[in-house]
CSV table of C-alpha atoms in Angstrom, one decimal:
chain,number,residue,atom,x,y,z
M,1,UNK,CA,14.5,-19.2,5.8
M,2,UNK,CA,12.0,-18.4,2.9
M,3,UNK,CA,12.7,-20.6,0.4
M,4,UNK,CA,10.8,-22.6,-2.6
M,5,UNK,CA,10.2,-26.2,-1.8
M,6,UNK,CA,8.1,-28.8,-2.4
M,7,UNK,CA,4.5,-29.6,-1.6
M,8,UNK,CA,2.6,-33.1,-1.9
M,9,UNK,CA,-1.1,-32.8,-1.8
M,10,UNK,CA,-1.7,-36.8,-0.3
M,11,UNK,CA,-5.3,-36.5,-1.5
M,12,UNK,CA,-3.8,-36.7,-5.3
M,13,UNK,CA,-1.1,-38.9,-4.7
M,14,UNK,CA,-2.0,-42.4,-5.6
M,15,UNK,CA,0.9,-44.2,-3.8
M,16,UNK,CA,3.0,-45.1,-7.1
M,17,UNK,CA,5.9,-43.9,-5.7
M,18,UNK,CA,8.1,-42.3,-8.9
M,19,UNK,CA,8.7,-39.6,-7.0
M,20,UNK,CA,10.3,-41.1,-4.1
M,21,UNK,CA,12.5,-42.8,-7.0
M,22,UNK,CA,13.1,-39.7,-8.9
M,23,UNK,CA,14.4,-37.7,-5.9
M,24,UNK,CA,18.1,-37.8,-5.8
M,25,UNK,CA,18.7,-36.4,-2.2
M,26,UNK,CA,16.3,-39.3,-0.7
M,27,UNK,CA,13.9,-36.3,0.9
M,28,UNK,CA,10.6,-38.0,0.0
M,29,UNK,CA,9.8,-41.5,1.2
M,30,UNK,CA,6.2,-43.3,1.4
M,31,UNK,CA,4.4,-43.3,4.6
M,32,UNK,CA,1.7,-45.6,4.8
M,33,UNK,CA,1.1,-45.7,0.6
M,34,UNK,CA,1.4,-42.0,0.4
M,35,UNK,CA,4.7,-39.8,-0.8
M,36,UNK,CA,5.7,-37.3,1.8
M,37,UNK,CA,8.5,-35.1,2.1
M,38,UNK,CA,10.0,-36.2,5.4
M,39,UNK,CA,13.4,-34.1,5.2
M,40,UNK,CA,13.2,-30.2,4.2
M,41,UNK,CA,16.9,-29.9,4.5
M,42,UNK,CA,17.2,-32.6,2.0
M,43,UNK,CA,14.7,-30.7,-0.8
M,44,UNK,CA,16.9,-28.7,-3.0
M,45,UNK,CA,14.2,-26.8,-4.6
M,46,UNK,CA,14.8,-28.3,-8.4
M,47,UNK,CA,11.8,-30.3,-9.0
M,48,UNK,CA,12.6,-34.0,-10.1
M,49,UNK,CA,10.2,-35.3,-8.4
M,50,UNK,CA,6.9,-33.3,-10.1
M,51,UNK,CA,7.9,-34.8,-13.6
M,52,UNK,CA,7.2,-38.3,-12.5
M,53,UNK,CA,4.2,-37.7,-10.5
M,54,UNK,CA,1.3,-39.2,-12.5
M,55,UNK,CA,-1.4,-37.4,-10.8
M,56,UNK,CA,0.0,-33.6,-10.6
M,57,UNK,CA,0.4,-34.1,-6.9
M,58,UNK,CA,3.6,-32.5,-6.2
M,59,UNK,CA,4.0,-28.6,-6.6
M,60,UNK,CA,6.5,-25.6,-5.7
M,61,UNK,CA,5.5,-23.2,-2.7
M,62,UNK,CA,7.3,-20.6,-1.0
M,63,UNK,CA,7.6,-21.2,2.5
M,64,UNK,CA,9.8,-21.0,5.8
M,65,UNK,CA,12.3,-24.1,5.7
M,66,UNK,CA,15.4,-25.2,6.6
M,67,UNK,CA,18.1,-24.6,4.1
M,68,UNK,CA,18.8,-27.3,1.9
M,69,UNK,CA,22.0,-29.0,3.5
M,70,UNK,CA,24.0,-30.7,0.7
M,71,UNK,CA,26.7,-32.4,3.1
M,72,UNK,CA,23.7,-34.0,5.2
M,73,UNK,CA,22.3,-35.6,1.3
M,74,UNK,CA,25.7,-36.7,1.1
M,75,UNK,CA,26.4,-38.4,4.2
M,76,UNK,CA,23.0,-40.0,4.3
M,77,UNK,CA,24.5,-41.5,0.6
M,78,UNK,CA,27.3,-42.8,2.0
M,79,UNK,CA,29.9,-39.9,1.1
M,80,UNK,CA,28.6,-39.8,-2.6
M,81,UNK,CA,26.7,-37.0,-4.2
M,82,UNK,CA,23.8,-37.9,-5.0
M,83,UNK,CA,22.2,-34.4,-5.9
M,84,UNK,CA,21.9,-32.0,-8.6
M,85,UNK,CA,25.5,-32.2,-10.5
M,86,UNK,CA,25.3,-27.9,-10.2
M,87,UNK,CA,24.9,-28.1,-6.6
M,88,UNK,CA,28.2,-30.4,-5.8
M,89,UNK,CA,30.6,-28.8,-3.8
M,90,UNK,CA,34.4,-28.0,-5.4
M,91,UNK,CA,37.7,-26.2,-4.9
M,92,UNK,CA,40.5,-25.4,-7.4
M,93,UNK,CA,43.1,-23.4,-8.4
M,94,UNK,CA,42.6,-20.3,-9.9
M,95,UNK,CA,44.3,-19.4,-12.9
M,96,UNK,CA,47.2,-17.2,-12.9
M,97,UNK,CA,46.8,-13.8,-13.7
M,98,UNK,CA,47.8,-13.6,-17.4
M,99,UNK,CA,50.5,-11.1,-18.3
M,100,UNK,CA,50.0,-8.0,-19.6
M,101,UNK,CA,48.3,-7.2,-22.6
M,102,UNK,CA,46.9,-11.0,-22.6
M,103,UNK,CA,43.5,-12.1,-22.1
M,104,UNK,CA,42.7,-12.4,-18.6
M,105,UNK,CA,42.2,-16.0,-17.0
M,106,UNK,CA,39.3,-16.9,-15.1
M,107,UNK,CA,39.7,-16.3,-10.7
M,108,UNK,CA,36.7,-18.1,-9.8
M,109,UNK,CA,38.6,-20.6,-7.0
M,110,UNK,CA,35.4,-22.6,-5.9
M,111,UNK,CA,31.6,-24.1,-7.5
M,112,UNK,CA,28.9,-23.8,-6.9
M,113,UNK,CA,28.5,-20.0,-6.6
M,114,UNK,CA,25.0,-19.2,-6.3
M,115,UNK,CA,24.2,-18.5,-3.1
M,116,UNK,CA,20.8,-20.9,-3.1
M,117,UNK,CA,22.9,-23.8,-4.1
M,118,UNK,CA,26.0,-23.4,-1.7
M,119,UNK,CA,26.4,-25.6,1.5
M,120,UNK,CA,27.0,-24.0,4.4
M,121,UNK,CA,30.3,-25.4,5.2
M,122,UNK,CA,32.9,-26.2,2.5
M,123,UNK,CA,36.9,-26.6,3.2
M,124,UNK,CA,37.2,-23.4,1.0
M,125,UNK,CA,35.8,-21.6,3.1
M,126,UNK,CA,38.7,-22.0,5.9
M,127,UNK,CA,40.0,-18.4,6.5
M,128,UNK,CA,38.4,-17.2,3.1
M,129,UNK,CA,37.7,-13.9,1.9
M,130,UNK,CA,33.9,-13.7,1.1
M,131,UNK,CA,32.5,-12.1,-1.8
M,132,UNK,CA,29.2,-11.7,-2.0
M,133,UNK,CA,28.1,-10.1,-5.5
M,134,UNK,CA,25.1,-9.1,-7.5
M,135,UNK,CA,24.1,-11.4,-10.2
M,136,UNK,CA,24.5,-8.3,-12.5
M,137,UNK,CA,27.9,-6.9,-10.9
M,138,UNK,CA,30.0,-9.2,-13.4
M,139,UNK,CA,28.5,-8.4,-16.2
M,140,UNK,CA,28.1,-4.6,-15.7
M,141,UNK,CA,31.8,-4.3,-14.3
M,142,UNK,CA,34.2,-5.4,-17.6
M,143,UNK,CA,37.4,-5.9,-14.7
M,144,UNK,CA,35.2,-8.3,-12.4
M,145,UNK,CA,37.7,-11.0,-12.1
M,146,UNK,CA,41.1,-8.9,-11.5
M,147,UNK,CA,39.5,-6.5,-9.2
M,148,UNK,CA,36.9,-8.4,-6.9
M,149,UNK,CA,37.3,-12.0,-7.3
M,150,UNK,CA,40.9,-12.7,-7.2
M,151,UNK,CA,41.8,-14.6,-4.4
M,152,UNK,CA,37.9,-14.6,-2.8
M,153,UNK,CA,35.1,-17.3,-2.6
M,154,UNK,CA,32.1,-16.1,-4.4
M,155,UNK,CA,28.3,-16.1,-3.7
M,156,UNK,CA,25.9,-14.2,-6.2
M,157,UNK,CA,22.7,-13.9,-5.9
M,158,UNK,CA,19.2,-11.5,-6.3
M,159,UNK,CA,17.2,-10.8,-3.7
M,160,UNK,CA,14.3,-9.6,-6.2
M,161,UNK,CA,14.8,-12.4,-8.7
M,162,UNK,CA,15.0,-15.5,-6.1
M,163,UNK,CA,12.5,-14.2,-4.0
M,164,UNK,CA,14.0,-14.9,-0.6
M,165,UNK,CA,15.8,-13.2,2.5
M,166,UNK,CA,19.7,-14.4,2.3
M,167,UNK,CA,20.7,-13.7,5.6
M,168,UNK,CA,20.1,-17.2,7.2
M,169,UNK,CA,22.0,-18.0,4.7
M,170,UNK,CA,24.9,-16.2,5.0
M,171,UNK,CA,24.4,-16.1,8.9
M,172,UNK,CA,24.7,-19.8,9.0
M,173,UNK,CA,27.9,-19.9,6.3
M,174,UNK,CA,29.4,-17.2,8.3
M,175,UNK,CA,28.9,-19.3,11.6
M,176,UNK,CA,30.0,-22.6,11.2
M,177,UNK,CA,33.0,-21.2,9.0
M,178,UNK,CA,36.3,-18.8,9.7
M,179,UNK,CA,35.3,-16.1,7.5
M,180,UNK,CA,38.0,-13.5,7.6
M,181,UNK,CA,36.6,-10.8,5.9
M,182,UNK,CA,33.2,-10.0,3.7
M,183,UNK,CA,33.1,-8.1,0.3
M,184,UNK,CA,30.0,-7.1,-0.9
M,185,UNK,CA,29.5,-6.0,-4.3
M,186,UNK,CA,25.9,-4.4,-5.3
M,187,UNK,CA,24.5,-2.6,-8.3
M,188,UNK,CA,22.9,1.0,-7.7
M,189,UNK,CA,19.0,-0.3,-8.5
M,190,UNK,CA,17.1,-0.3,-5.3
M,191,UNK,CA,16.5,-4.4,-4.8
M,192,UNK,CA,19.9,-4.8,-4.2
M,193,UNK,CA,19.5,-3.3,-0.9
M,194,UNK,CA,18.2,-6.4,0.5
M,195,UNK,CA,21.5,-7.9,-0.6
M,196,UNK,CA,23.1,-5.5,1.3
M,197,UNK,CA,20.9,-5.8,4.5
M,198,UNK,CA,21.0,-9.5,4.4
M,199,UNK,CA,24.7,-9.1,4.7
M,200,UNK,CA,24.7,-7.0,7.8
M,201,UNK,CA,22.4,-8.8,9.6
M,202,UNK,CA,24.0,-12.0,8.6
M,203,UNK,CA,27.4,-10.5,10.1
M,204,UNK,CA,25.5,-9.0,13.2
M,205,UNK,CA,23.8,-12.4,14.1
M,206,UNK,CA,26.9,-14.4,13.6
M,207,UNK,CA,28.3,-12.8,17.0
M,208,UNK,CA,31.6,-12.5,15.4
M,209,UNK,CA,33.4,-8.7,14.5
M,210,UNK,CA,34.0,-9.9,10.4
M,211,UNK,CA,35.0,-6.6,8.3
M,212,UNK,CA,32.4,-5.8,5.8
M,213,UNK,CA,33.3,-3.2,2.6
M,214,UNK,CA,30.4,-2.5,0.6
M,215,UNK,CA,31.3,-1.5,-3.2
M,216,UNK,CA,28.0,0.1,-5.3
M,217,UNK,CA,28.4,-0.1,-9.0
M,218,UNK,CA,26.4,2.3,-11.7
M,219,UNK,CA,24.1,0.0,-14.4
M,220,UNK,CA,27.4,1.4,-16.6
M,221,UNK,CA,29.5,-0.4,-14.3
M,222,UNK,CA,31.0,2.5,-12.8
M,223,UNK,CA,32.3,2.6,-9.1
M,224,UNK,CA,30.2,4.9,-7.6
M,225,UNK,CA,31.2,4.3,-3.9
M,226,UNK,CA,33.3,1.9,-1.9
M,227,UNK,CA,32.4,2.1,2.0
């Protein structure tokens, strides 16, 4: 997939090593008194590392790599997570739905929710209803919650904004997990087609016949089609 991630230029690096010690997920190591980054899957794509470097060494690129695999970062530490506190897997309860008339509680059933930072496999994901939503869609549609995330697991994301193609992603999620059904939720503005294409090929390569309903909102919010 086409994702940022980091780049050590060994030329610059003097060897210090801080940023082997300032990278949580343990995805650089020195090799032969220079840093490298000897796991891709392990790079989350946050930067702690270029911070500590000295010598201005370490920068972001965008570039095909594996998807950063939080569970492997978690196993290789023993069971603890080790990463970015935002990226850590976890499942709860929703809140009831508050009676009428009364402020309505939140629905979200699962963290993290961008689609960057989720791990491919997660216990929620066990016969779940995906939604798969706009980073705009909440905010432009005022009855979010009640209507499309009650009772789903929720990835949002821009394709224009984040710069990448979601549908390894998604392909990999919908793969290695019993996903019953996918809901995608998309705002009218052209860029949110890719969100919408990395969906169907995501559900075409996983070899697998998953509904998909595909609900376009207005920049008002409005429901302009439900397919």
């Amino acid at each position: 997939m086409l994702r940022k991630i980091i780049e050590i230029d060994e030329e610059r690096c003097n060897g210090c090593g801080l940023c082997a010690d300032a990278c949580h997920e343990g995805a650089i190591a020195m090799v032969q008194g220079k840093a490298r980054l000897v796991r891709e899957d392990y790079c989350d794509g946050l930067g702690d590392c270029l911070p500590a470097c000295p010598t201005g060494a370490i920068r972001f690129v965008m570039r095909e790599a594996p998807a950063y695999d939080a569970q492997a970062v978690q196993r290789a530490r023993g069971q603890v997570f080790a990463g970015c506190p935002g990226a850590q897997a976890r499942s709860f309860a929703p809140e009831r739905p508050a009676p009428e008339g009364e402020e309505l509680p939140s629905q979200l059933g699962q963290w993290p929710v961008q689609l960057k930072l989720a791990p491919v496999q997660a216990p929620y994901f066990a016969g779940a209803s995906l939604l798969v939503a706009a980073d705009c869609s909440a905010f432009a549609h005022g009855d979010f919650h009640r209507r499309f995330l009650r009772g789903r697991v929720a990835l949002i994301g821009c394709p224009k904004l984040d710069g990448v193609d979601y549908s390894e992603k998604l392909g990999q999620i919908l793969r290695q997990n019993e996903i019953r059904q996918v809901t995608l939720v998309r705002m009218e503005v052209p860029c949110c087609g890719g969100l919408e294409l990395a969906c169907r090929r995501a559900i075409a390569a996983s070899g697998r016949q998953i509904p998909l309903q595909v609900v376009t909102l207005s920049v008002r919010g409005e429901i302009l089609s439900e397919q």
